[in-house]
């Protein structure tokens, strides 16, 4: 009986240590899994093929933008403040890049309100001097917009209880950075600092340029 107690006293610290390291490894693995989607699975989960119509009335797909990185924002032209602010931040960031780097980025606005954002409406909207130079506006059928927003994990819905033609859209406000092959790179959340966005863009463009 006494010998059993001695072995228990010897074994107990070992059991505690083994248990501690098991929990540490398990926690580390879980944290790695949580971080992984940003770069690995994120490439497969965000983005994909789309067919839409630009502000000139031309049908375009994601393949038409190959060779240039894309900064994609999902919003709508009747948005009172959030969308214009985000596009202005995008413009300020792009203006900080050297001309040769700026040329390699295509800014894009994809509407979440196809009922009102017609080709003509987008054509007028994207030419605002406050927005990025060369901004492309894309619209489509409700089904096409539903498909592209699903591919980019964009949440949106029409606000309830408002007039038929005068309403707001609730939506996530995120700028997506895609590489020259249309693969997901990074996101910029609403209110991102233009300097921070510009620095990230420059880092990515220089890295992509050196590997091509």
Coordinates of C-alpha atoms in Angstrom, one line a residue:
X1 CA 0.0 0.0 0.0
X2 CA 2.8 2.3 0.9
X3 CA 4.6 1.5 -2.3
X4 CA 1.5 2.3 -4.3
X5 CA 1.3 5.8 -2.7
X6 CA 5.0 6.3 -3.6
X7 CA 4.4 5.5 -7.2
X8 CA 1.4 7.7 -7.3
X9 CA 3.4 10.6 -5.9
X10 CA 6.1 10.0 -8.5
X11 CA 3.6 9.6 -11.4
X12 CA 1.3 12.6 -10.6
X13 CA 3.7 15.4 -11.6
X14 CA 4.4 13.5 -14.9
X15 CA 0.7 13.2 -15.6
X16 CA 0.3 17.0 -14.9
X17 CA 3.2 17.8 -17.2
X18 CA 2.0 15.6 -20.0
X19 CA -1.5 17.0 -19.7
X20 CA -0.2 20.6 -19.8
X21 CA 1.8 20.0 -23.0
X22 CA -1.1 18.2 -24.6
X23 CA -3.3 21.2 -23.9
X24 CA -0.6 23.5 -25.2
X25 CA -0.3 21.6 -28.5
X26 CA -4.0 21.4 -28.9
X27 CA -4.5 25.1 -28.3
X28 CA -1.6 25.9 -30.7
X29 CA -3.2 23.7 -33.4
X30 CA -6.6 25.4 -32.9
X31 CA -5.0 28.9 -33.2
X32 CA -3.2 27.9 -36.4
X33 CA -6.4 26.6 -37.8
X34 CA -8.1 29.9 -37.0
X35 CA -5.3 31.9 -38.6
X36 CA -5.0 29.7 -41.7
X37 CA -8.1 30.9 -43.7
X38 CA -6.5 34.4 -44.1
X39 CA -3.9 33.1 -46.5
X40 CA -4.4 29.4 -47.4
X41 CA -8.0 28.4 -47.4
X42 CA -8.9 32.1 -47.9
X43 CA -7.6 31.9 -51.5
X44 CA -10.2 29.2 -52.2
X45 CA -13.0 30.7 -50.1
X46 CA -13.0 34.3 -51.4
X47 CA -13.4 35.3 -55.0
X48 CA -14.1 33.4 -58.1
X49 CA -15.6 33.6 -61.6
X50 CA -18.2 36.3 -62.4
X51 CA -20.1 37.7 -65.3
X52 CA -21.3 41.2 -65.0
X53 CA -21.9 44.4 -67.1
X54 CA -19.7 47.5 -66.8
X55 CA -20.7 51.1 -66.9
X56 CA -20.2 51.1 -70.7
X57 CA -22.8 48.4 -71.2
X58 CA -20.2 45.7 -72.0
X59 CA -20.4 42.2 -70.6
X60 CA -17.2 41.4 -68.6
X61 CA -15.9 38.5 -66.6
X62 CA -13.1 38.2 -64.1
X63 CA -10.8 37.2 -66.9
X64 CA -11.0 40.7 -68.4
X65 CA -9.0 42.0 -65.5
X66 CA -6.2 39.4 -65.6
X67 CA -2.8 41.0 -65.5
X68 CA -3.7 43.7 -63.0
X69 CA -4.4 43.5 -59.3
X70 CA -8.0 44.4 -58.4
X71 CA -9.2 46.5 -55.5
X72 CA -12.9 45.5 -55.3
X73 CA -15.6 47.3 -53.2
X74 CA -19.2 46.2 -53.0
X75 CA -21.6 49.1 -52.5
X76 CA -24.2 51.1 -54.3
X77 CA -24.5 54.5 -55.9
X78 CA -27.4 55.7 -53.6
X79 CA -25.4 55.1 -50.5
X80 CA -25.3 58.3 -48.5
X81 CA -21.9 58.1 -46.8
X82 CA -20.3 54.7 -46.2
X83 CA -19.7 53.8 -49.9
X84 CA -18.4 57.3 -50.9
X85 CA -16.1 57.4 -47.9
X86 CA -14.6 53.9 -48.7
X87 CA -14.1 54.9 -52.3
X88 CA -12.4 58.1 -51.3
X89 CA -10.1 56.1 -49.0
X90 CA -9.2 53.8 -51.9
X91 CA -8.5 56.9 -54.1
X92 CA -6.2 58.4 -51.4
X93 CA -4.3 55.2 -51.0
X94 CA -3.8 54.7 -54.8
X95 CA -2.7 58.3 -55.2
X96 CA 0.3 57.5 -52.9
X97 CA 1.7 54.8 -55.2
X98 CA 4.3 55.5 -57.8
X99 CA 2.8 55.8 -61.3
X100 CA 4.2 52.4 -62.4
X101 CA 2.7 50.6 -59.4
X102 CA -0.6 52.5 -59.6
X103 CA -1.0 51.4 -63.2
X104 CA -1.0 47.8 -62.1
X105 CA -4.1 48.2 -59.9
X106 CA -7.7 48.2 -61.2
X107 CA -10.2 49.7 -58.8
X108 CA -13.7 48.2 -59.1
X109 CA -17.1 49.0 -57.6
X110 CA -19.6 46.1 -57.8
X111 CA -23.2 47.1 -56.9
X112 CA -25.3 45.4 -54.4
X113 CA -28.4 47.3 -55.7
X114 CA -28.9 46.2 -59.3
X115 CA -32.5 47.4 -59.4
X116 CA -31.4 51.1 -59.2
X117 CA -27.7 50.9 -60.3
X118 CA -28.2 50.7 -64.0
X119 CA -25.5 51.1 -66.6
X120 CA -26.2 54.8 -67.0
X121 CA -26.3 55.4 -63.2
X122 CA -22.9 53.7 -62.7
X123 CA -21.4 55.6 -65.7
X124 CA -22.2 58.9 -64.0
X125 CA -21.2 57.7 -60.6
X126 CA -17.7 56.3 -61.2
X127 CA -16.5 59.5 -62.9
X128 CA -16.6 61.5 -59.6
X129 CA -13.2 63.2 -59.1
X130 CA -13.3 62.1 -55.4
X131 CA -13.1 58.4 -56.5
X132 CA -10.2 56.5 -57.9
X133 CA -9.2 57.4 -61.4
X134 CA -10.3 54.7 -63.8
X135 CA -12.9 53.2 -61.4
X136 CA -14.9 50.5 -63.1
X137 CA -18.6 50.1 -62.1
X138 CA -20.2 46.6 -62.5
X139 CA -23.8 45.7 -62.3
X140 CA -26.0 42.8 -63.5
X141 CA -29.1 40.8 -62.9
X142 CA -30.1 40.1 -59.3
X143 CA -29.0 36.5 -59.8
X144 CA -25.5 37.6 -61.1
X145 CA -25.1 40.0 -58.2
X146 CA -26.2 37.2 -55.7
X147 CA -23.6 34.9 -57.3
X148 CA -20.6 37.3 -57.1
X149 CA -21.5 38.5 -53.5
X150 CA -21.7 34.9 -52.4
X151 CA -18.3 34.2 -53.9
X152 CA -16.8 37.2 -52.0
X153 CA -18.7 36.5 -48.8
X154 CA -20.5 39.8 -48.9
X155 CA -23.5 40.4 -46.6
X156 CA -26.2 42.7 -47.8
X157 CA -29.9 43.3 -47.6
X158 CA -32.4 46.0 -48.3
X159 CA -33.6 47.9 -45.2
X160 CA -37.1 47.1 -44.3
X161 CA -40.1 49.5 -44.1
X162 CA -38.9 52.1 -46.6
X163 CA -40.4 53.4 -49.8
X164 CA -40.3 51.4 -53.0
X165 CA -37.7 53.6 -54.8
X166 CA -36.1 55.4 -51.9
X167 CA -34.4 52.9 -49.6
X168 CA -31.0 52.1 -48.0
X169 CA -29.0 48.9 -48.3
X170 CA -27.4 47.4 -45.3
X171 CA -24.1 45.8 -46.3
X172 CA -20.6 44.8 -45.2
X173 CA -18.0 47.5 -46.1
X174 CA -14.8 45.8 -47.2
X175 CA -12.2 46.4 -49.9
X176 CA -10.8 43.2 -51.4
X177 CA -7.3 43.0 -52.8
X178 CA -7.0 40.3 -55.5
X179 CA -3.8 39.5 -57.4
X180 CA -3.2 39.7 -61.1
X181 CA -4.6 36.2 -61.5
X182 CA -7.8 37.0 -59.5
X183 CA -6.7 35.2 -56.3
X184 CA -7.5 36.6 -52.9
X185 CA -4.6 38.5 -51.2
X186 CA -6.0 40.7 -48.4
X187 CA -8.9 42.8 -47.2
X188 CA -9.2 46.3 -45.9
X189 CA -12.0 47.0 -43.4
X190 CA -14.1 50.1 -43.3
X191 CA -12.3 53.2 -42.2
X192 CA -8.8 51.8 -43.1
X193 CA -6.1 54.4 -43.0
X194 CA -5.0 55.4 -46.5
X195 CA -1.3 55.3 -45.6
X196 CA -1.7 51.8 -44.2
X197 CA -3.6 50.7 -47.3
X198 CA -1.0 52.3 -49.6
X199 CA 1.9 50.6 -47.7
X200 CA 0.2 47.2 -48.0
X201 CA -0.5 47.7 -51.7
X202 CA 3.1 48.7 -52.4
X203 CA 4.4 45.7 -50.4
X204 CA 2.2 43.3 -52.4
X205 CA 2.9 44.9 -55.8
X206 CA 6.7 44.8 -55.3
X207 CA 6.5 41.2 -54.1
X208 CA 4.3 40.2 -57.0
X209 CA 6.6 42.0 -59.5
X210 CA 9.7 40.4 -58.2
X211 CA 8.2 36.9 -58.5
X212 CA 6.9 37.3 -62.0

